[in-house]
Amino acid sequence: MSLSVDLKDLDVLTSNAKQIQDDVLKEILTLNANTEYLQRFLHGSFDKDLFKKNVPVVSYDDVKPYIERVANGEPSDVISGGPITRFLRSSGTTGGKEKIFPINDKYIETLGYLTALSSLVTSKHFNDKDAKKGKKMMFLYNKSESTTPSGLLVALASTSIVMSPYFTNRPSKCNSDFTSPDQVILCPDNNQSVYCHLLCGLSRRDEVVGVGSSFAYALVQAINVLQIYWKELSSNIRSGHVSKWITDLNCRNSVSAILGGPNTELADVIEKECSNKSWEGIISRLWPKAKYFECIITGQMAQYIPTLEFYSNKLPIVSTIYGSSESLFGVNVDPLSKPQDVSYTFLPNISYFEFLPVDHGGDMASIVDLVDVKLGCYYEPVITNYFGLHRYLIGDILEVTGFYNSTPQFRFVRRKNMVLSVEIEETTEEDILKASALATLVLDQSTNLMLTGFTCYADISTFPGHYVFYWELKTKDVNYVVELDVNVLAECCYALEESFDVFYRKLRSKDGLIGALEIRVVQEGTFDSLMEYFISQGGSIGQYKTPMCIKSSEALAVLENKVLARFYSKKFPPLDL
């Protein structure tokens, strides 16, 4: 894949999707057909029909033994005809267990290519003088790498790219598009890093045209840090000196150079804006030239849309790229679309893509190629990549929303196994997000509170079992105290239940097999504590995704220790709406 990027690439790739996909599969099979894994099914053949007939559709548990053998020192050709030079570690916050996937530099190059292509697409839609010459305040982070028993590096995707030659030797490094120098991004202490990101961004406030991170939660967390440290940040700018607790010398020296000395005028502006009793629109007030947020906002990240809109006066939220540790997929060619309408155009030159209909009923012969999916239908991607995954089920559920030339576009709907269930009902991630949006309306209309984070689980420790939602609330006005109204929170419980499907409502209202839904309000900062727990288990602040449903008993304990009050629905939801 060429690393030079041009917007014309989109038309070329998407107009020839079928041929490119056939070429990609042929290239992958030529590379990998004689590996131990594929040899069992293809006996050295590169034939597409034989591949589809003989190679099974698999999940992680099926390929884990092969991956572990390479990690433990056996040759790459156990699974890959090309060299395996490192492993990507999944964050573990979505599915509940960590996984590792083999890659080499080709993955990093592809991620760099997609990032550059999506940046061109975004620039085209924000095509003004400020946007062209400005910088992005990107909250990017480094997480220390580990090694396998054989000495190969294991890291998260976000760490792999910022530590790669692609990033550290990029042509734009001397005149970076980011407000923060590389030393801040590469700082191993995330607390020092986020503080210095903010300090650099404030020092260069007139240059900031975009504010971003890999995932939405990292932006919310940065705003929380700003609320805590704005006085100290302002003091640093006023004096021209970085706080003493920033002890990473590379980070400290690079940020000191950006401060460039005392700036009392800027410090006064920061203090004036941050002293306001309401922080509504604080992003737009501190960074007046900012045009957009850039972060993944689909799936479980959608819960943070109201928070980001509140703090920014509803700046557009651009969700640029769809990808995973298993494979990268495509880009959002309409960056100004509403978050709930975001679709991604798959690029056919990345991996070989197949799609299993959600309603397949066990019939694996119903799998179709990329160009054969049907508008409005739901599928789970099945990927074959260059690094040893063949017909691998990703676990995401996607809806076909349209076509860009001959290439389909997909909306992320939910994770396949991310459901709540007490009896035999299944409440999906999408159901939970829709219900939470309605409950938030009740909260907005009746109080001065905002929901800053939530997660949930099905409590079956008693009969009947019931759904438990953990809510973190804060006031819209900075110095006000959170006051909880029993009736309002009970109505929020009812709004959640009322929006669930008729099967849930029947089990709840008629059969009595599901108990009243419960909201447990937790202390402010609880979801930061939850993030810290997952980071301690190997995650990263830059790649952290608040789990929609809690499966870990240890994570549940973090929440339970912070519960302030409990509220229950006082009414049965109607059977018919």
Tab-separated table of N, CA, C and O in Angstrom, residues 315-415:
chain	number	residue	atom	x	y	z
A	315	LEU	N	-20.359	21.684	19.122
A	315	LEU	CA	-19.442	21.547	17.995
A	315	LEU	C	-19.689	20.208	17.302
A	315	LEU	O	-20.052	19.227	17.951
A	316	PRO	N	-19.503	20.145	15.980
A	316	PRO	CA	-19.627	18.844	15.297
A	316	PRO	C	-18.647	17.833	15.884
A	316	PRO	O	-17.516	18.193	16.253
A	317	ILE	N	-19.094	16.589	15.999
A	317	ILE	CA	-18.227	15.507	16.490
A	317	ILE	C	-17.920	14.600	15.303
A	317	ILE	O	-18.813	13.938	14.770
A	318	VAL	N	-16.673	14.578	14.887
A	318	VAL	CA	-16.263	13.841	13.696
A	318	VAL	C	-15.687	12.491	14.118
A	318	VAL	O	-14.678	12.431	14.814
A	319	SER	N	-16.358	11.428	13.698
A	319	SER	CA	-15.886	10.065	13.952
A	319	SER	C	-15.231	9.574	12.668
A	319	SER	O	-15.913	9.273	11.691
A	320	THR	N	-13.909	9.521	12.637
A	320	THR	CA	-13.181	9.453	11.370
A	320	THR	C	-12.975	8.058	10.808
A	320	THR	O	-13.146	7.828	9.617
A	321	ILE	N	-12.568	7.107	11.668
A	321	ILE	CA	-12.093	5.805	11.199
A	321	ILE	C	-12.793	4.683	11.947
A	321	ILE	O	-13.084	4.790	13.133
A	322	TYR	N	-13.060	3.587	11.247
A	322	TYR	CA	-13.556	2.367	11.875
A	322	TYR	C	-12.471	1.307	11.771
A	322	TYR	O	-11.993	0.986	10.681
A	323	GLY	N	-12.059	0.800	12.914
A	323	GLY	CA	-11.028	-0.215	12.912
A	323	GLY	C	-11.016	-0.980	14.217
A	323	GLY	O	-11.718	-0.634	15.173
A	324	SER	N	-10.229	-2.013	14.271
A	324	SER	CA	-10.087	-2.829	15.472
A	324	SER	C	-8.687	-3.417	15.474
A	324	SER	O	-7.910	-3.219	14.530
A	325	SER	N	-8.352	-4.158	16.531
A	325	SER	CA	-7.045	-4.808	16.593
A	325	SER	C	-6.920	-5.900	15.526
A	325	SER	O	-5.824	-6.205	15.065
A	326	GLU	N	-8.057	-6.480	15.139
A	326	GLU	CA	-8.050	-7.565	14.151
A	326	GLU	C	-7.830	-7.054	12.731
A	326	GLU	O	-7.178	-7.699	11.919
A	327	SER	N	-8.413	-5.897	12.443
A	327	SER	CA	-8.286	-5.321	11.100
A	327	SER	C	-8.754	-3.881	11.125
A	327	SER	O	-9.569	-3.490	11.971
A	328	LEU	N	-8.251	-3.112	10.188
A	328	LEU	CA	-8.818	-1.791	9.915
A	328	LEU	C	-9.856	-1.975	8.818
A	328	LEU	O	-9.828	-2.939	8.049
A	329	PHE	N	-10.804	-1.047	8.741
A	329	PHE	CA	-11.926	-1.248	7.818
A	329	PHE	C	-12.142	-0.088	6.855
A	329	PHE	O	-12.188	-0.295	5.656
A	330	GLY	N	-12.317	1.115	7.377
A	330	GLY	CA	-12.627	2.191	6.454
A	330	GLY	C	-12.734	3.545	7.121
A	330	GLY	O	-12.381	3.720	8.292
A	331	VAL	N	-13.263	4.518	6.356
A	331	VAL	CA	-13.304	5.908	6.801
A	331	VAL	C	-14.719	6.470	6.665
A	331	VAL	O	-15.534	5.969	5.888
A	332	ASN	N	-14.967	7.522	7.421
A	332	ASN	CA	-16.212	8.270	7.342
A	332	ASN	C	-16.028	9.369	6.304
A	332	ASN	O	-15.266	10.318	6.520
A	333	VAL	N	-16.700	9.259	5.174
A	333	VAL	CA	-16.530	10.239	4.092
A	333	VAL	C	-17.480	11.420	4.234
A	333	VAL	O	-17.450	12.348	3.430
A	334	ASP	N	-18.326	11.391	5.262
A	334	ASP	CA	-19.235	12.503	5.539
A	334	ASP	C	-19.042	12.936	6.995
A	334	ASP	O	-19.884	12.671	7.853
A	335	PRO	N	-17.928	13.617	7.286
A	335	PRO	CA	-17.589	13.907	8.681
A	335	PRO	C	-18.581	14.821	9.398
A	335	PRO	O	-18.596	14.850	10.626
A	336	LEU	N	-19.413	15.533	8.661
A	336	LEU	CA	-20.390	16.423	9.299
A	336	LEU	C	-21.715	15.735	9.594
A	336	LEU	O	-22.652	16.376	10.081
A	337	SER	N	-21.800	14.440	9.330
A	337	SER	CA	-23.030	13.721	9.662
A	337	SER	C	-23.208	13.679	11.173
A	337	SER	O	-22.240	13.723	11.933
A	338	LYS	N	-24.452	13.609	11.627
A	338	LYS	CA	-24.723	13.533	13.058
A	338	LYS	C	-24.132	12.231	13.611
A	338	LYS	O	-24.083	11.216	12.908
A	339	PRO	N	-23.691	12.241	14.869
A	339	PRO	CA	-23.053	11.040	15.436
A	339	PRO	C	-23.873	9.773	15.269
A	339	PRO	O	-23.328	8.707	14.979
A	340	GLN	N	-25.203	9.894	15.441
A	340	GLN	CA	-26.051	8.705	15.331
A	340	GLN	C	-26.212	8.224	13.889
A	340	GLN	O	-26.704	7.122	13.646
A	341	ASP	N	-25.782	9.060	12.929
A	341	ASP	CA	-25.915	8.698	11.511
A	341	ASP	C	-24.589	8.326	10.860
A	341	ASP	O	-24.531	8.103	9.651
A	342	VAL	N	-23.526	8.264	11.643
A	342	VAL	CA	-22.195	8.012	11.084
A	342	VAL	C	-22.141	6.643	10.410
A	342	VAL	O	-22.555	5.633	10.979
A	343	SER	N	-21.637	6.645	9.183
A	343	SER	CA	-21.386	5.401	8.455
A	343	SER	C	-19.951	5.415	7.950
A	343	SER	O	-19.371	6.480	7.710
A	344	TYR	N	-19.396	4.227	7.803
A	344	TYR	CA	-18.007	4.106	7.361
A	344	TYR	C	-17.953	3.400	6.017
A	344	TYR	O	-18.587	2.359	5.822
A	345	THR	N	-17.189	3.980	5.098
A	345	THR	CA	-16.975	3.377	3.794
A	345	THR	C	-15.783	2.422	3.887
A	345	THR	O	-14.663	2.838	4.186
A	346	PHE	N	-16.048	1.143	3.667
A	346	PHE	CA	-14.964	0.152	3.739
A	346	PHE	C	-14.013	0.344	2.552
A	346	PHE	O	-14.464	0.559	1.420
A	347	LEU	N	-12.715	0.252	2.819
A	347	LEU	CA	-11.728	0.336	1.748
A	347	LEU	C	-11.283	-1.073	1.378
A	347	LEU	O	-10.786	-1.821	2.229
A	348	PRO	N	-11.437	-1.457	0.127
A	348	PRO	CA	-11.261	-2.864	-0.270
A	348	PRO	C	-9.819	-3.342	-0.328
A	348	PRO	O	-9.579	-4.534	-0.542
A	349	ASN	N	-8.853	-2.438	-0.149
A	349	ASN	CA	-7.443	-2.836	-0.258
A	349	ASN	C	-6.801	-3.151	1.084
A	349	ASN	O	-5.590	-3.362	1.164
A	350	ILE	N	-7.585	-3.203	2.175
A	350	ILE	CA	-7.015	-3.387	3.514
A	350	ILE	C	-6.954	-4.858	3.912
A	350	ILE	O	-5.906	-5.379	4.282
A	351	SER	N	-8.084	-5.525	3.885
A	351	SER	CA	-8.205	-6.956	4.196
A	351	SER	C	-9.245	-7.531	3.245
A	351	SER	O	-9.900	-6.805	2.497
A	352	TYR	N	-9.414	-8.844	3.303
A	352	TYR	CA	-10.509	-9.456	2.543
A	352	TYR	C	-11.710	-9.538	3.472
A	352	TYR	O	-11.649	-10.116	4.561
A	353	PHE	N	-12.825	-8.917	3.039
A	353	PHE	CA	-14.005	-8.780	3.879
A	353	PHE	C	-15.152	-9.661	3.388
A	353	PHE	O	-15.518	-9.607	2.207
A	354	GLU	N	-15.695	-10.449	4.297
A	354	GLU	CA	-16.939	-11.172	4.044
A	354	GLU	C	-17.926	-10.788	5.134
A	354	GLU	O	-17.546	-10.188	6.150
A	355	PHE	N	-19.202	-11.157	4.931
A	355	PHE	CA	-20.222	-10.718	5.869
A	355	PHE	C	-21.233	-11.824	6.127
A	355	PHE	O	-21.801	-12.401	5.199
A	356	LEU	N	-21.431	-12.095	7.417
A	356	LEU	CA	-22.377	-13.120	7.847
A	356	LEU	C	-23.678	-12.441	8.260
A	356	LEU	O	-23.678	-11.616	9.180
A	357	PRO	N	-24.805	-12.744	7.586
A	357	PRO	CA	-26.077	-12.129	7.981
A	357	PRO	C	-26.407	-12.438	9.441
A	357	PRO	O	-26.164	-13.555	9.924
A	358	VAL	N	-26.954	-11.459	10.147
A	358	VAL	CA	-27.291	-11.646	11.557
A	358	VAL	C	-28.298	-12.773	11.726
A	358	VAL	O	-28.253	-13.530	12.695
A	359	ASP	N	-29.202	-12.901	10.765
A	359	ASP	CA	-30.242	-13.930	10.850
A	359	ASP	C	-29.850	-15.204	10.090
A	359	ASP	O	-30.699	-15.864	9.488
A	360	HIS	N	-28.566	-15.571	10.157
A	360	HIS	CA	-28.072	-16.696	9.358
A	360	HIS	C	-28.597	-18.043	9.833
A	360	HIS	O	-28.614	-19.013	9.073
A	361	GLY	N	-28.999	-18.151	11.080
A	361	GLY	CA	-29.553	-19.404	11.584
A	361	GLY	C	-28.597	-20.575	11.517
A	361	GLY	O	-29.030	-21.728	11.382
A	362	GLY	N	-27.303	-20.298	11.584
A	362	GLY	CA	-26.308	-21.366	11.540
A	362	GLY	C	-25.848	-21.735	10.144
A	362	GLY	O	-24.985	-22.604	9.981
A	363	ASP	N	-26.416	-21.092	9.120
A	363	ASP	CA	-26.063	-21.402	7.734
A	363	ASP	C	-24.870	-20.549	7.305
A	363	ASP	O	-25.030	-19.403	6.882
A	364	MET	N	-23.658	-21.089	7.406
A	364	MET	CA	-22.463	-20.345	7.042
A	364	MET	C	-22.350	-20.135	5.530
A	364	MET	O	-21.568	-19.306	5.075
A	365	ALA	N	-23.132	-20.880	4.767
A	365	ALA	CA	-23.131	-20.673	3.313
A	365	ALA	C	-23.792	-19.359	2.923
A	365	ALA	O	-23.719	-18.924	1.766
A	366	SER	N	-24.436	-18.701	3.889
A	366	SER	CA	-25.104	-17.427	3.607
A	366	SER	C	-24.139	-16.242	3.631
A	366	SER	O	-24.528	-15.111	3.353
A	367	ILE	N	-22.872	-16.504	3.944
A	367	ILE	CA	-21.860	-15.439	3.959
A	367	ILE	C	-21.702	-14.858	2.556
A	367	ILE	O	-21.661	-15.586	1.568
A	368	VAL	N	-21.619	-13.521	2.483
A	368	VAL	CA	-21.490	-12.847	1.186
A	368	VAL	C	-20.227	-11.982	1.168
A	368	VAL	O	-19.682	-11.621	2.205
A	369	ASP	N	-19.796	-11.649	-0.055
A	369	ASP	CA	-18.643	-10.778	-0.229
A	369	ASP	C	-19.021	-9.317	0.014
A	369	ASP	O	-20.204	-8.959	0.073
A	370	LEU	N	-17.997	-8.475	0.094
A	370	LEU	CA	-18.188	-7.051	0.370
A	370	LEU	C	-19.181	-6.408	-0.589
A	370	LEU	O	-20.085	-5.672	-0.160
A	371	VAL	N	-19.048	-6.665	-1.865
A	371	VAL	CA	-19.885	-5.973	-2.854
A	371	VAL	C	-21.284	-6.579	-2.973
A	371	VAL	O	-22.124	-6.052	-3.703
A	372	ASP	N	-21.545	-7.675	-2.255
A	372	ASP	CA	-22.834	-8.359	-2.391
A	372	ASP	C	-23.772	-8.154	-1.202
A	372	ASP	O	-24.834	-8.778	-1.136
A	373	VAL	N	-23.390	-7.305	-0.256
A	373	VAL	CA	-24.293	-7.029	0.871
A	373	VAL	C	-25.497	-6.235	0.366
A	373	VAL	O	-25.443	-5.562	-0.665
A	374	LYS	N	-26.610	-6.311	1.119
A	374	LYS	CA	-27.856	-5.672	0.714
A	374	LYS	C	-28.173	-4.476	1.606
A	374	LYS	O	-27.998	-4.526	2.825
A	375	LEU	N	-28.651	-3.425	0.976
A	375	LEU	CA	-29.007	-2.199	1.683
A	375	LEU	C	-30.034	-2.488	2.776
A	375	LEU	O	-31.016	-3.199	2.555
A	376	GLY	N	-29.784	-1.956	3.980
A	376	GLY	CA	-30.720	-2.113	5.082
A	376	GLY	C	-30.568	-3.401	5.869
A	376	GLY	O	-31.225	-3.569	6.896
A	377	CYS	N	-29.710	-4.302	5.415
A	377	CYS	CA	-29.525	-5.577	6.108
A	377	CYS	C	-28.404	-5.482	7.145
A	377	CYS	O	-27.548	-4.599	7.076
A	378	TYR	N	-28.426	-6.424	8.082
A	378	TYR	CA	-27.480	-6.431	9.196
A	378	TYR	C	-26.523	-7.605	9.062
A	378	TYR	O	-26.952	-8.723	8.759
A	379	TYR	N	-25.248	-7.335	9.307
A	379	TYR	CA	-24.212	-8.358	9.128
A	379	TYR	C	-23.160	-8.262	10.230
A	379	TYR	O	-22.976	-7.214	10.853
A	380	GLU	N	-22.454	-9.396	10.407
A	380	GLU	CA	-21.237	-9.403	11.210
A	380	GLU	C	-20.052	-9.585	10.261
A	380	GLU	O	-20.042	-10.514	9.457
A	381	PRO	N	-19.047	-8.696	10.321
A	381	PRO	CA	-17.891	-8.836	9.425
A	381	PRO	C	-17.089	-10.097	9.712
A	381	PRO	O	-16.914	-10.498	10.868
A	382	VAL	N	-16.604	-10.704	8.643
A	382	VAL	CA	-15.718	-11.872	8.715
A	382	VAL	C	-14.457	-11.473	7.963
A	382	VAL	O	-14.514	-11.234	6.756
A	383	ILE	N	-13.334	-11.376	8.658
A	383	ILE	CA	-12.146	-10.815	7.997
A	383	ILE	C	-11.059	-11.861	7.794
A	383	ILE	O	-10.887	-12.792	8.580
A	384	THR	N	-10.342	-11.671	6.694
A	384	THR	CA	-9.115	-12.415	6.413
A	384	THR	C	-8.025	-11.377	6.195
A	384	THR	O	-8.121	-10.564	5.271
A	385	ASN	N	-7.021	-11.357	7.083
A	385	ASN	CA	-5.994	-10.329	6.963
A	385	ASN	C	-4.653	-10.931	6.549
A	385	ASN	O	-4.534	-12.135	6.302
A	386	TYR	N	-3.642	-10.080	6.479
A	386	TYR	CA	-2.329	-10.511	6.007
A	386	TYR	C	-1.504	-11.212	7.091
A	386	TYR	O	-0.441	-11.749	6.796
A	387	PHE	N	-1.995	-11.196	8.328
A	387	PHE	CA	-1.136	-11.563	9.455
A	387	PHE	C	-1.531	-12.868	10.144
A	387	PHE	O	-1.013	-13.175	11.212
A	388	GLY	N	-2.465	-13.629	9.553
A	388	GLY	CA	-2.762	-14.939	10.114
A	388	GLY	C	-4.187	-15.160	10.573
A	388	GLY	O	-4.510	-16.245	11.063
A	389	LEU	N	-5.058	-14.172	10.447
A	389	LEU	CA	-6.475	-14.381	10.750
A	389	LEU	C	-7.201	-14.681	9.448
A	389	LEU	O	-7.130	-13.906	8.489
A	390	HIS	N	-7.925	-15.797	9.412
A	390	HIS	CA	-8.613	-16.224	8.195
A	390	HIS	C	-10.061	-16.541	8.529
A	390	HIS	O	-10.341	-17.416	9.346
A	391	ARG	N	-10.978	-15.782	7.910
A	391	ARG	CA	-12.427	-15.938	8.127
A	391	ARG	C	-12.750	-15.812	9.625
A	391	ARG	O	-13.409	-16.645	10.229
A	392	TYR	N	-12.295	-14.730	10.177
A	392	TYR	CA	-12.394	-14.466	11.612
A	392	TYR	C	-13.590	-13.561	11.896
A	392	TYR	O	-13.740	-12.495	11.287
A	393	LEU	N	-14.447	-13.982	12.821
A	393	LEU	CA	-15.628	-13.199	13.200
A	393	LEU	C	-15.221	-12.062	14.130
A	393	LEU	O	-14.654	-12.287	15.195
A	394	ILE	N	-15.539	-10.843	13.725
A	394	ILE	CA	-15.132	-9.657	14.483
A	394	ILE	C	-15.963	-9.476	15.750
A	394	ILE	O	-15.471	-9.037	16.791
A	395	GLY	N	-17.260	-9.772	15.677
A	395	GLY	CA	-18.119	-9.583	16.841
A	395	GLY	C	-18.889	-8.283	16.848
A	395	GLY	O	-19.604	-7.984	17.805
A	396	ASP	N	-18.756	-7.472	15.781
A	396	ASP	CA	-19.553	-6.254	15.632
A	396	ASP	C	-20.762	-6.546	14.751
A	396	ASP	O	-20.677	-7.361	13.821
A	397	ILE	N	-21.859	-5.863	15.033
A	397	ILE	CA	-23.034	-5.939	14.169
A	397	ILE	C	-23.152	-4.613	13.422
A	397	ILE	O	-23.189	-3.542	14.043
A	398	LEU	N	-23.212	-4.685	12.086
A	398	LEU	CA	-23.245	-3.498	11.239
A	398	LEU	C	-24.501	-3.507	10.372
A	398	LEU	O	-25.009	-4.562	10.001
A	399	GLU	N	-24.964	-2.309	10.022
A	399	GLU	CA	-26.082	-2.154	9.095
A	399	GLU	C	-25.588	-1.485	7.819
A	399	GLU	O	-24.857	-0.489	7.870
A	400	VAL	N	-25.988	-2.018	6.669
A	400	VAL	CA	-25.638	-1.405	5.387
A	400	VAL	C	-26.523	-0.179	5.172
A	400	VAL	O	-27.748	-0.295	5.108
A	401	THR	N	-25.901	0.996	5.080
A	401	THR	CA	-26.670	2.243	4.978
A	401	THR	C	-26.613	2.879	3.594
A	401	THR	O	-27.373	3.801	3.304
A	402	GLY	N	-25.706	2.417	2.737
A	402	GLY	CA	-25.591	3.011	1.415
A	402	GLY	C	-24.351	2.494	0.712
A	402	GLY	O	-23.687	1.557	1.178
A	403	PHE	N	-24.053	3.122	-0.424
A	403	PHE	CA	-22.877	2.748	-1.201
A	403	PHE	C	-22.137	4.004	-1.644
A	403	PHE	O	-22.761	5.013	-1.984
A	404	TYR	N	-20.820	3.921	-1.613
A	404	TYR	CA	-19.973	4.976	-2.161
A	404	TYR	C	-19.342	4.379	-3.401
A	404	TYR	O	-18.476	3.519	-3.302
A	405	ASN	N	-19.813	4.793	-4.571
A	405	ASN	CA	-19.515	4.092	-5.821
A	405	ASN	C	-19.976	2.638	-5.661
A	405	ASN	O	-21.125	2.403	-5.324
A	406	SER	N	-19.091	1.650	-5.807
A	406	SER	CA	-19.538	0.255	-5.694
A	406	SER	C	-19.233	-0.345	-4.326
A	406	SER	O	-19.428	-1.539	-4.117
A	407	THR	N	-18.791	0.482	-3.402
A	407	THR	CA	-18.378	-0.018	-2.090
A	407	THR	C	-19.417	0.326	-1.024
A	407	THR	O	-19.851	1.483	-0.927
A	408	PRO	N	-19.828	-0.651	-0.223
A	408	PRO	CA	-20.868	-0.387	0.786
A	408	PRO	C	-20.370	0.466	1.948
A	408	PRO	O	-19.181	0.493	2.268
A	409	GLN	N	-21.347	1.130	2.570
A	409	GLN	CA	-21.105	1.906	3.781
A	409	GLN	C	-21.893	1.268	4.917
A	409	GLN	O	-23.023	0.815	4.723
A	410	PHE	N	-21.295	1.268	6.102
A	410	PHE	CA	-21.881	0.558	7.233
A	410	PHE	C	-22.007	1.468	8.448
A	410	PHE	O	-21.106	2.266	8.737
A	411	ARG	N	-23.106	1.299	9.153
A	411	ARG	CA	-23.295	1.948	10.457
A	411	ARG	C	-23.029	0.917	11.539
A	411	ARG	O	-23.545	-0.195	11.482
A	412	PHE	N	-22.203	1.306	12.521
A	412	PHE	CA	-21.975	0.419	13.650
A	412	PHE	C	-23.244	0.390	14.496
A	412	PHE	O	-23.738	1.437	14.924
A	413	VAL	N	-23.751	-0.811	14.766
A	413	VAL	CA	-24.986	-0.954	15.535
A	413	VAL	C	-24.680	-1.329	16.978
A	413	VAL	O	-25.111	-0.657	17.917
A	414	ARG	N	-23.905	-2.394	17.165
A	414	ARG	CA	-23.621	-2.860	18.521
A	414	ARG	C	-22.586	-3.969	18.476
A	414	ARG	O	-22.266	-4.496	17.407
A	415	ARG	N	-22.073	-4.331	19.651
A	415	ARG	CA	-21.287	-5.545	19.789
A	415	ARG	C	-22.239	-6.732	19.873
A	415	ARG	O	-23.325	-6.636	20.433
